[in-house]
mmCIF file of C-alpha atoms in Angstrom:
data_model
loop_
_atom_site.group_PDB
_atom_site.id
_atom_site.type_symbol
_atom_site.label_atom_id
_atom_site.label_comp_id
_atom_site.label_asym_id
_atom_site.label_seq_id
_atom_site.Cartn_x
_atom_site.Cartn_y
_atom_site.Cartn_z
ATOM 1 C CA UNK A 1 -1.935 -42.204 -78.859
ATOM 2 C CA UNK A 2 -1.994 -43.599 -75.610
ATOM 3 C CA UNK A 3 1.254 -44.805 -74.208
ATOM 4 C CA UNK A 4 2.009 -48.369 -72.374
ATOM 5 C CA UNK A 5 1.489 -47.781 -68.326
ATOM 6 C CA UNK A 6 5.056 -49.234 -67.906
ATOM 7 C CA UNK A 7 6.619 -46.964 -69.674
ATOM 8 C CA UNK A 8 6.515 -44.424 -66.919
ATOM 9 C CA UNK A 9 6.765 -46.610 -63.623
ATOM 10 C CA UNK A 10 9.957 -48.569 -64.170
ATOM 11 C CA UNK A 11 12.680 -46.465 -61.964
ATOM 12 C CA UNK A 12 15.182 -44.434 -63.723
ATOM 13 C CA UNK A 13 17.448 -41.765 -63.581
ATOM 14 C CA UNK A 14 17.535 -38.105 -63.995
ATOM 15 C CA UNK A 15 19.502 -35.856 -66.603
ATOM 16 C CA UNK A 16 19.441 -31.569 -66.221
ATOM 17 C CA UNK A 17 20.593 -29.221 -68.499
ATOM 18 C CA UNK A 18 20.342 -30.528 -71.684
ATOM 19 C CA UNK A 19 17.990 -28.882 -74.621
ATOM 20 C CA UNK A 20 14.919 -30.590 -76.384
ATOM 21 C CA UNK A 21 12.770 -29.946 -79.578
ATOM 22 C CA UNK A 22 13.830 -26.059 -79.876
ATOM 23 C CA UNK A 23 12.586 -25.661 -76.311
ATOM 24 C CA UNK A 24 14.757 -23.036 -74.064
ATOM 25 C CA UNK A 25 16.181 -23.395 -70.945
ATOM 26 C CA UNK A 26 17.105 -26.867 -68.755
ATOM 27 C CA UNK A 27 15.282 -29.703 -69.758
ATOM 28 C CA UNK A 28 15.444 -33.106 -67.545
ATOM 29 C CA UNK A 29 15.199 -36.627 -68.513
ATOM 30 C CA UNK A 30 13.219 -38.968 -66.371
ATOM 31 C CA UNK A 31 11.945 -42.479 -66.377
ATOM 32 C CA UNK A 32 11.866 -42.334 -70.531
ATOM 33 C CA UNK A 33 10.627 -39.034 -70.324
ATOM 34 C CA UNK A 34 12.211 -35.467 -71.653
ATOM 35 C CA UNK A 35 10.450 -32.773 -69.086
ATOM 36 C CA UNK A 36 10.609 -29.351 -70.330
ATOM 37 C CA UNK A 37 8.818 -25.972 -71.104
ATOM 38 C CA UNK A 38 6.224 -25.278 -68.091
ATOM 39 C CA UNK A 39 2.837 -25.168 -68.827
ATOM 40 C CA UNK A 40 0.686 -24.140 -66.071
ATOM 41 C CA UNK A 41 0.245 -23.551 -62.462
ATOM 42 C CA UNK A 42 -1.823 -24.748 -59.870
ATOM 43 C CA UNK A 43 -1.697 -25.065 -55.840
ATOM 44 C CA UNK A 44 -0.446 -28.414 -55.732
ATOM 45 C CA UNK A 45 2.144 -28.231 -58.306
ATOM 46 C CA UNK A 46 2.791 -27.400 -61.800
ATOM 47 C CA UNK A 47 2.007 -28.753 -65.117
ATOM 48 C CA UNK A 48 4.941 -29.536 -67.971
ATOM 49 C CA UNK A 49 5.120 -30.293 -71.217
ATOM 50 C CA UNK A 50 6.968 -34.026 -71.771
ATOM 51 C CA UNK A 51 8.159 -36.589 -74.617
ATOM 52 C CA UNK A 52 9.159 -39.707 -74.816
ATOM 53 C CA UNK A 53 12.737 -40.485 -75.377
ATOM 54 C CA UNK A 54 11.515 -42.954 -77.912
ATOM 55 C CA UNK A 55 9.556 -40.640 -80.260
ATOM 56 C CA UNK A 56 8.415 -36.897 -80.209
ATOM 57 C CA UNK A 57 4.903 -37.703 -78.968
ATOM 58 C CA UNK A 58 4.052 -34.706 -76.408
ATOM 59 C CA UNK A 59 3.113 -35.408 -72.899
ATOM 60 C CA UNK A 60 1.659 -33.091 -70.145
ATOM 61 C CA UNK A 61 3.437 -34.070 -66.920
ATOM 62 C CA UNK A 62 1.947 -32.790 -64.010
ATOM 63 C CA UNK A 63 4.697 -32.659 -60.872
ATOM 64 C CA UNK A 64 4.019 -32.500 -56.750
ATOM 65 C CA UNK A 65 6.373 -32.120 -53.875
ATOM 66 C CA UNK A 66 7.048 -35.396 -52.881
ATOM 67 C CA UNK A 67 4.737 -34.379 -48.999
ATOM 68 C CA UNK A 68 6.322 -35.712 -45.594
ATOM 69 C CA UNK A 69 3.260 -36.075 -44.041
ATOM 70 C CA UNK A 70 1.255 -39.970 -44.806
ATOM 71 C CA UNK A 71 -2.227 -37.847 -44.710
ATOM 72 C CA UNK A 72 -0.591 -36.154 -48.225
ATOM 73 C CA UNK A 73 1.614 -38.885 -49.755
ATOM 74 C CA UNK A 74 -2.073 -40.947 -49.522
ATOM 75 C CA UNK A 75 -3.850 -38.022 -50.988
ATOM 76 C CA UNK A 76 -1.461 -38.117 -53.831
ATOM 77 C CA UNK A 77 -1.912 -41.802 -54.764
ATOM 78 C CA UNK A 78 -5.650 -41.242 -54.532
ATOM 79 C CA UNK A 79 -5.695 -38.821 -57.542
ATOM 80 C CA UNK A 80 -3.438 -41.677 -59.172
ATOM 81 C CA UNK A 81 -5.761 -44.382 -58.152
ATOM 82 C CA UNK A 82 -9.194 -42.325 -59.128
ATOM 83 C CA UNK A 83 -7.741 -41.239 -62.099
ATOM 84 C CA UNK A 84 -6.979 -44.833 -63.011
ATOM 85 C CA UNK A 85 -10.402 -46.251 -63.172
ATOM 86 C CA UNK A 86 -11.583 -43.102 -65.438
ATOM 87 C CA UNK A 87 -11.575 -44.511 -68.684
ATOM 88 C CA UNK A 88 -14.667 -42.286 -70.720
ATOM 89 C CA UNK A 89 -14.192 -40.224 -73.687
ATOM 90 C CA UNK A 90 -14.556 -37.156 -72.062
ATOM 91 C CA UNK A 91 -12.437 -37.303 -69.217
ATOM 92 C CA UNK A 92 -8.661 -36.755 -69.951
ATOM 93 C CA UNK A 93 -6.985 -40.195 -69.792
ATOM 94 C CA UNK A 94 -3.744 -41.338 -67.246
ATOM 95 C CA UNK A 95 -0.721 -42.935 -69.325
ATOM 96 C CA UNK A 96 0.651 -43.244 -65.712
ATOM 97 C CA UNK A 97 2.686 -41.969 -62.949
ATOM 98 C CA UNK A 98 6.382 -42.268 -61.782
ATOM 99 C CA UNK A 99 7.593 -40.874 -58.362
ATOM 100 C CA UNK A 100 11.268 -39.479 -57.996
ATOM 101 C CA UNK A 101 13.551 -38.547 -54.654
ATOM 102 C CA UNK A 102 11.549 -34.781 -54.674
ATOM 103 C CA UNK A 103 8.379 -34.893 -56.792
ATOM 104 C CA UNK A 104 5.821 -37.199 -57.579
ATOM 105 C CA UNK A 105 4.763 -37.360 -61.169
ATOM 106 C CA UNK A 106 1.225 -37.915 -63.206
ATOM 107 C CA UNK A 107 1.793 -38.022 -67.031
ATOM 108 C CA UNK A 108 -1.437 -37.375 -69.094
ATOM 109 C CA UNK A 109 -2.167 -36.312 -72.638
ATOM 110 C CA UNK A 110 -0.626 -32.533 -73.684
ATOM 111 C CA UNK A 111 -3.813 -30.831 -75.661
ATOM 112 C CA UNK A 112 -2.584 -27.883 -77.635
ATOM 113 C CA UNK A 113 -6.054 -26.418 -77.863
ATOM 114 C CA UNK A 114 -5.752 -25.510 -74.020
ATOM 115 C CA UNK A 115 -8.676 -25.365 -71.506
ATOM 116 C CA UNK A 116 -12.215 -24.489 -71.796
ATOM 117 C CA UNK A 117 -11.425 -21.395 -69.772
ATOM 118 C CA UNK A 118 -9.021 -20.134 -72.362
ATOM 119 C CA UNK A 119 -11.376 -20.671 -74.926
ATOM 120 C CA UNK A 120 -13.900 -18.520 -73.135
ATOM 121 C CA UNK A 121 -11.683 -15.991 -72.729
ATOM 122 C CA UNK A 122 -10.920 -15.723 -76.183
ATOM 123 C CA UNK A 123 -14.989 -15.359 -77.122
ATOM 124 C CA UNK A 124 -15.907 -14.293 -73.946
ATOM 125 C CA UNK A 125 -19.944 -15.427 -74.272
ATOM 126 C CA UNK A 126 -20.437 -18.883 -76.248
ATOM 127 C CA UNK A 127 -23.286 -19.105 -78.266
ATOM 128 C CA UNK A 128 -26.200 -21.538 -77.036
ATOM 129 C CA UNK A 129 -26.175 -24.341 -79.448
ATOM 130 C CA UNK A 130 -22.316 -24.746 -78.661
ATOM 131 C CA UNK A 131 -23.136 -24.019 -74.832
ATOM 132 C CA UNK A 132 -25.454 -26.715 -74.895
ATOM 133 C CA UNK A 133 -22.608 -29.340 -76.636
ATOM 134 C CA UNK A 134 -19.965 -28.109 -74.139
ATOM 135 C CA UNK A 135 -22.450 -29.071 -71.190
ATOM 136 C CA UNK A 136 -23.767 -32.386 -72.559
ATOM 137 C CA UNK A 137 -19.829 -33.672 -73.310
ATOM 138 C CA UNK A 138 -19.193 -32.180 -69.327
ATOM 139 C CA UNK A 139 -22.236 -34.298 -67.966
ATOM 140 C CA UNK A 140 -21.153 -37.333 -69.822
ATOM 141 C CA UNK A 141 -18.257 -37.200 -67.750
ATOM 142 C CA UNK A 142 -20.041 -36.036 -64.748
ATOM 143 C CA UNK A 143 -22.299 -39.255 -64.810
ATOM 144 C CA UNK A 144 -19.552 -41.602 -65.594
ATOM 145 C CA UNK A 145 -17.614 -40.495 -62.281
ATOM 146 C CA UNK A 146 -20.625 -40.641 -60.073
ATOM 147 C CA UNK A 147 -21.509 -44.087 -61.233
ATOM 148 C CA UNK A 148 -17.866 -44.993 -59.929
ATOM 149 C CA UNK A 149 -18.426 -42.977 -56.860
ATOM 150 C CA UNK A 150 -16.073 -40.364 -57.314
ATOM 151 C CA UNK A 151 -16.704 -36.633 -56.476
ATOM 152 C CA UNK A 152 -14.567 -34.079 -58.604
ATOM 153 C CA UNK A 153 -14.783 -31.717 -55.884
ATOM 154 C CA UNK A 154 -12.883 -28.974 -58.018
ATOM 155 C CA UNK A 155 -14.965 -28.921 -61.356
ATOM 156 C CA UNK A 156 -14.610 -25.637 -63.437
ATOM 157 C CA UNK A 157 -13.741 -24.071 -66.784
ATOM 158 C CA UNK A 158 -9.754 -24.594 -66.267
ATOM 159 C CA UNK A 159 -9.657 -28.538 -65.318
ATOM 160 C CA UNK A 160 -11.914 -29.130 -68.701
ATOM 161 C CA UNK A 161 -9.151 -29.573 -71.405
ATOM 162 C CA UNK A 162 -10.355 -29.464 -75.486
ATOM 163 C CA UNK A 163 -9.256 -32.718 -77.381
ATOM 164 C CA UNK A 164 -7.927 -32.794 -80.780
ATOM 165 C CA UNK A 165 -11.382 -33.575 -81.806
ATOM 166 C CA UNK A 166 -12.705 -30.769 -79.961
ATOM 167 C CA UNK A 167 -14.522 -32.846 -77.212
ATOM 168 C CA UNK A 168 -14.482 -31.623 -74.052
ATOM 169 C CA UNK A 169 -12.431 -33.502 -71.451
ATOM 170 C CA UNK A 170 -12.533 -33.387 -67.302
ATOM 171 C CA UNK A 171 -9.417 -33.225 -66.139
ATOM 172 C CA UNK A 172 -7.316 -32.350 -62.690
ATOM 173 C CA UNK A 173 -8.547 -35.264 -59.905
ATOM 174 C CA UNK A 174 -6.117 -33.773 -57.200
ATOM 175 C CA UNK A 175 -9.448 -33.099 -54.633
ATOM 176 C CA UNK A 176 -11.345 -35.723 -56.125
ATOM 177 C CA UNK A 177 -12.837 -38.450 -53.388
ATOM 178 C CA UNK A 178 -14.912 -41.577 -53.316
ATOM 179 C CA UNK A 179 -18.536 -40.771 -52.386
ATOM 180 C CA UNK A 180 -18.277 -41.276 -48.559
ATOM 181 C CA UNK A 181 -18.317 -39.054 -45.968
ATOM 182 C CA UNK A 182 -16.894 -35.954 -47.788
ATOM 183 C CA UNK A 183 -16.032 -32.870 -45.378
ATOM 184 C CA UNK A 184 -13.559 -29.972 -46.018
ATOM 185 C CA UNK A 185 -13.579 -26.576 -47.848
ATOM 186 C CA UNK A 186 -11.956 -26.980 -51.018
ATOM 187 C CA UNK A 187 -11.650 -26.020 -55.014
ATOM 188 C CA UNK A 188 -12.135 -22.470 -56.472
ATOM 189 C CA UNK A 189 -14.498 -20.359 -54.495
ATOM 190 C CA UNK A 190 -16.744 -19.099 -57.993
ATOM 191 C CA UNK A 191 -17.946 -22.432 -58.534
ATOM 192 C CA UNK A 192 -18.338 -23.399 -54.279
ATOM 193 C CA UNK A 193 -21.192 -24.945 -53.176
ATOM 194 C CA UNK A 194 -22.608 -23.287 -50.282
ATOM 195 C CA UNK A 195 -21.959 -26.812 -48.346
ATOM 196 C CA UNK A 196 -18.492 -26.745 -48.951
ATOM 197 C CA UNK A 197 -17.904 -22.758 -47.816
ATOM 198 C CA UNK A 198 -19.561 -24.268 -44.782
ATOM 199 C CA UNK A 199 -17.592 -27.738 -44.298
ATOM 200 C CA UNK A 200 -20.630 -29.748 -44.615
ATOM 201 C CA UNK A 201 -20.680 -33.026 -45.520
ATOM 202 C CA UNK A 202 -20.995 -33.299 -49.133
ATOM 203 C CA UNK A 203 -22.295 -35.020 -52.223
ATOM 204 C CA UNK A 204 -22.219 -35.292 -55.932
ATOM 205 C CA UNK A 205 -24.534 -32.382 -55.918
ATOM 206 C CA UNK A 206 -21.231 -30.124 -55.026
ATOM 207 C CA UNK A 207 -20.576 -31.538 -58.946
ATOM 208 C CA UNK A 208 -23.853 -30.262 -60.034
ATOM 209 C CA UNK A 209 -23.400 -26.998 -58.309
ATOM 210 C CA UNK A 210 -20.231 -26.438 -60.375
ATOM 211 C CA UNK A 211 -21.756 -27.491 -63.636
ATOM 212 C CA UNK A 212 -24.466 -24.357 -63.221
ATOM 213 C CA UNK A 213 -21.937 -22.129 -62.692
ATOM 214 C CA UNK A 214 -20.040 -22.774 -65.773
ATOM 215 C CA UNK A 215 -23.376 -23.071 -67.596
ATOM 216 C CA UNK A 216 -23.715 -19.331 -66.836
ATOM 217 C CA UNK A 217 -20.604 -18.512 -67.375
ATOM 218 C CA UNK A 218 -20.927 -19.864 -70.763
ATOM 219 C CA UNK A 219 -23.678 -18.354 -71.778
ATOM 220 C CA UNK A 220 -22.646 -14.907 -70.636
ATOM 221 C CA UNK A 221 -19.009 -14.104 -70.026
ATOM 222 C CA UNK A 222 -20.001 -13.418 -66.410
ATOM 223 C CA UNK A 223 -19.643 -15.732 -63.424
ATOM 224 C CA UNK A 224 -22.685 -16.180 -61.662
ATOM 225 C CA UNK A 225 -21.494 -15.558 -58.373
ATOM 226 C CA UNK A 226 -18.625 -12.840 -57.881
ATOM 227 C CA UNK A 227 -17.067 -10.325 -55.629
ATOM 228 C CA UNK A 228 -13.946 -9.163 -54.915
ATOM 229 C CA UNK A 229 -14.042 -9.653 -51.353
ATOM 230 C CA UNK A 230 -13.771 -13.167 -50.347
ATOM 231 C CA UNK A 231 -16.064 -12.617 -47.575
ATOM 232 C CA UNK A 232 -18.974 -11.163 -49.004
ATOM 233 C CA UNK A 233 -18.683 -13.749 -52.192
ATOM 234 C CA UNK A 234 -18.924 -16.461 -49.545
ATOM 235 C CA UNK A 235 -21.765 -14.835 -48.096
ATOM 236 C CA UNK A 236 -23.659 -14.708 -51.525
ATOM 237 C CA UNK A 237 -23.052 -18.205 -52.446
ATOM 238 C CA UNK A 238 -24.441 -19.630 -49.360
ATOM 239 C CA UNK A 239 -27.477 -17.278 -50.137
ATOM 240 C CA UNK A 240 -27.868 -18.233 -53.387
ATOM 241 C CA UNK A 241 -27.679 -14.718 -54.026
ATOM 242 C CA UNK A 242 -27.594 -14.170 -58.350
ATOM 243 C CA UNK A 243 -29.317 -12.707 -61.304
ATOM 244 C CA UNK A 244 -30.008 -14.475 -64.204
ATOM 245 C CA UNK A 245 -29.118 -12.839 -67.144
ATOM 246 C CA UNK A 246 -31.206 -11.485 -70.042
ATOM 247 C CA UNK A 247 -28.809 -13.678 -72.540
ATOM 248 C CA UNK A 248 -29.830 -16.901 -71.026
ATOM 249 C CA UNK A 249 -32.215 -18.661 -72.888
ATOM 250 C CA UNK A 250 -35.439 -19.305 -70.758
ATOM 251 C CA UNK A 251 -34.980 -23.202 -70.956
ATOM 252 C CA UNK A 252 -31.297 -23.067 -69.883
ATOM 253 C CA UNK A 253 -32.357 -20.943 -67.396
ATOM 254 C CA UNK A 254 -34.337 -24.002 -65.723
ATOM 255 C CA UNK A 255 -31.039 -25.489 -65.786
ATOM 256 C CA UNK A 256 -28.607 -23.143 -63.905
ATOM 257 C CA UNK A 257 -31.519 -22.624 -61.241
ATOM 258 C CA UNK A 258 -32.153 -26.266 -60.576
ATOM 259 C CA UNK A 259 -28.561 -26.563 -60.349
ATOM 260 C CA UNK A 260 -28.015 -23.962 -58.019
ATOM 261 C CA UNK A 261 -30.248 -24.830 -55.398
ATOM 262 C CA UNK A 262 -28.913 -23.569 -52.053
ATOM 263 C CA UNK A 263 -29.754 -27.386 -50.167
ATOM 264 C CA UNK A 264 -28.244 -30.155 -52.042
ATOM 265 C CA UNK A 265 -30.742 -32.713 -52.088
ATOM 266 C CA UNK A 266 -33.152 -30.170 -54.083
ATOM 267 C CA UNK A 267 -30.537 -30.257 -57.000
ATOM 268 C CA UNK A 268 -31.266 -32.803 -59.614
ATOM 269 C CA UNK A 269 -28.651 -35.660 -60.497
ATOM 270 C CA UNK A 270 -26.198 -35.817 -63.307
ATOM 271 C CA UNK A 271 -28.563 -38.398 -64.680
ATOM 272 C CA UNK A 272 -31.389 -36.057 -64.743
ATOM 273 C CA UNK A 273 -29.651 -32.776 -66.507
ATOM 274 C CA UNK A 274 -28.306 -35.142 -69.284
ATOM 275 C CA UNK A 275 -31.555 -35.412 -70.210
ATOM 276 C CA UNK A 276 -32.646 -31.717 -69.592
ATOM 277 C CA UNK A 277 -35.367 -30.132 -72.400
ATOM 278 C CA UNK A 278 -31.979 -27.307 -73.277
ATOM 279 C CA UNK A 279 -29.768 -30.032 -73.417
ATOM 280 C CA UNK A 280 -31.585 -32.611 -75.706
ATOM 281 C CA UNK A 281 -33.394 -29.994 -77.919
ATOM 282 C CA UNK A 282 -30.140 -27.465 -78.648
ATOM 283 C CA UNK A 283 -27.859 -30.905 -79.250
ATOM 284 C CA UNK A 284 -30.937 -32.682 -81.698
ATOM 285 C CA UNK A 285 -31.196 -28.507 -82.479
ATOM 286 C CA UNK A 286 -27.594 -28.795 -84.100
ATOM 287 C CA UNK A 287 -27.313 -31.971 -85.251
ATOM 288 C CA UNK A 288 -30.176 -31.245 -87.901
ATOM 289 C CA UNK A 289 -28.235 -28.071 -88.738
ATOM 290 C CA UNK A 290 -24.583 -29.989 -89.078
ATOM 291 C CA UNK A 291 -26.763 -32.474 -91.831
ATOM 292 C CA UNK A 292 -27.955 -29.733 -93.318
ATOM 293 C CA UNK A 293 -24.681 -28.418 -93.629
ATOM 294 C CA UNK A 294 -23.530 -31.386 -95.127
ATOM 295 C CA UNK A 295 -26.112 -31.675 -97.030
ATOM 296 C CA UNK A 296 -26.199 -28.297 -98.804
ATOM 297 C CA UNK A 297 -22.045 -29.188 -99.151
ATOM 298 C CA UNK A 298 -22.961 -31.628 -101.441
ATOM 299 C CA UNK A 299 -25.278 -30.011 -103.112
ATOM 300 C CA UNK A 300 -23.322 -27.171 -103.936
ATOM 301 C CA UNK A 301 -20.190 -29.331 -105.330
ATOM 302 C CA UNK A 302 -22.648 -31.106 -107.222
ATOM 303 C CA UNK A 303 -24.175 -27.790 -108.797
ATOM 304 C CA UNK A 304 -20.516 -26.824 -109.743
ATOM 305 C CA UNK A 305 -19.954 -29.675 -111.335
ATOM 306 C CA UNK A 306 -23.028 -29.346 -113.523
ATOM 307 C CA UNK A 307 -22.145 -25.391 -114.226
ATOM 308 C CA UNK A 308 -18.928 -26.847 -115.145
ATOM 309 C CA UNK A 309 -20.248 -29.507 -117.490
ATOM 310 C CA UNK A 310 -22.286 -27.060 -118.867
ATOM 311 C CA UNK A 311 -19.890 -24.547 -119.752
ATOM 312 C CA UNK A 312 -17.504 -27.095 -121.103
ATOM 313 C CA UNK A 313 -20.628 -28.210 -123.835
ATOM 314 C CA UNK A 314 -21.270 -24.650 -124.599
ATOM 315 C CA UNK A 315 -17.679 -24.032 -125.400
ATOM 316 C CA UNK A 316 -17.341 -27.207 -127.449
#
């Protein structure tokens, strides 16, 4: 359901310490909105789950310190603004954004199915075929941004959300820029280009970078670059320093390594991998095996019907 824009920018008031929905503790009601249980963590601020005062439709709020500095409160509307013009299927959609005396405020959908990272964690290795589906419904996303000149800058496993359908969806556009001169070391140091770790200017390839990375971590439970000192992690992502793993099929190995090219303008576009010989063959792969599967559905309710029929002559 997505909710009228309006809804959460007219100014309103604010309401603590009542209880919402069975949920514990001190709730607060702002601009139409019931902001409870919290959800998740990050840096910048901290996700919550919402509702309207209207209806019980679930929200995911996501709440910043209002910042003093205009370098910040710009920053902020930014992630607003880019988040705005991101209207694809798999990216996670805005309903809006509201700002109060202390926090600024981005409401978005609230998917109970949680992130892809907490789905990983749960299997710990996914499977190819559903590797492969994860990666295509990523790069959809991936090549919808970069035609609209935004960088994600902070692309990994825990900022892609699972829909209600199951889709994959980008989320989290906090370091997210328009394609311009791009400098700065930023995101989640696993899936860091070596041009950010250096403060280079960067690209849409820092995008593509990331997208390997989760590719291998996909496929086998591992990250592809790791260390527990910070140092000497740095020092093997700038040197493109990895093994590829035995579970990886050979084409999908093609894949990660094009992606993780130590100089950026060696790694292919967005454009390109959403086309890549793993990608198109393990999606067209399980399509014919989902038809089949419907396929053998029907012919099995069909055959039970008969065996049914048949009994019931036999037994009159």
């Amino acid at each position: 359901m997505v909710l009228p824009l309006p809804l959460f920018l007219r100014p309103g008031g604010t309401k603590r310490g009542t209880k919402e929905d069975g949920v514990s503790g001190a709730s607060e009601r702002q601009n139409n909105l019931i902001i409870s249980k919290q959800i998740g963590k990050g840096v910048f601020g901290a996700v919550f789950i919402g509702q309207t005062s209207a209806n019980t439709t679930k929200v995911a709020v996501k709440r910043m310190l209002n910042p003093r500095k205009e370098f910040q409160k710009y920053a902020q509307l930014m992630e607003a603004r880019i988040h705005m013009l991101c209207n694809n299927k798999n990216i996670v959609p805005l309903y809006g954004y509201f700002q109060t005396d202390q926090y600024f405020h981005v409401v978005m959908p609230f998917y109970v199915k949680g992130s892809l990272s907490t789905y990983m964690d749960k299997k710990y290795s996914i499977d190819r075929i559903e590797s492969a589906k994860i990666s295509y419904e990523i790069l959809n996303a991936l090549v919808f941004l970069h035609s609209k000149k935004i960088v994600h800058r902070d692309l990994k496993p825990k900022n892609v959300l699972i829909g209600e359908d199951g889709e994959m969806r980008v989320s989290d556009f906090g370091l997210a820029e328009f394609q311009k001169r791009i400098e700065g070391k930023c995101g989640t140091l696993n899936y860091m280009a070596p041009e950010v770790i250096k403060c280079q200017q960067q690209s849409y390839s820092v995008d593509v970078w990331s997208s390997g990375c989760i590719v291998f971590e996909m496929l086998t439970g591992q990250y592809a670059f790791n260390d527990e000192d910070y140092g000497c992690l740095e020092k093997k992502i700038c040197s493109g320093s990895y093994k590829m793993h035995d579970k990886i099929p050979i084409s999908a190995t093609t894949l990660i390594s094009e992606c993780l090219q130590k100089i950026p303008s060696q790694r292919p576009s967005t454009k390109t991998l959403f086309f890549h010989t793993w990608i198109v063959d393990t999606t067209e792969e399980a399509e014919k095996k989902r038809k089949m599967e419907d396929i053998n559905k029907v012919l099995g309710k069909n055959a039970l019907k008969s065996d049914t029929a048949n009994q019931w002559k036999r037994n009159n």
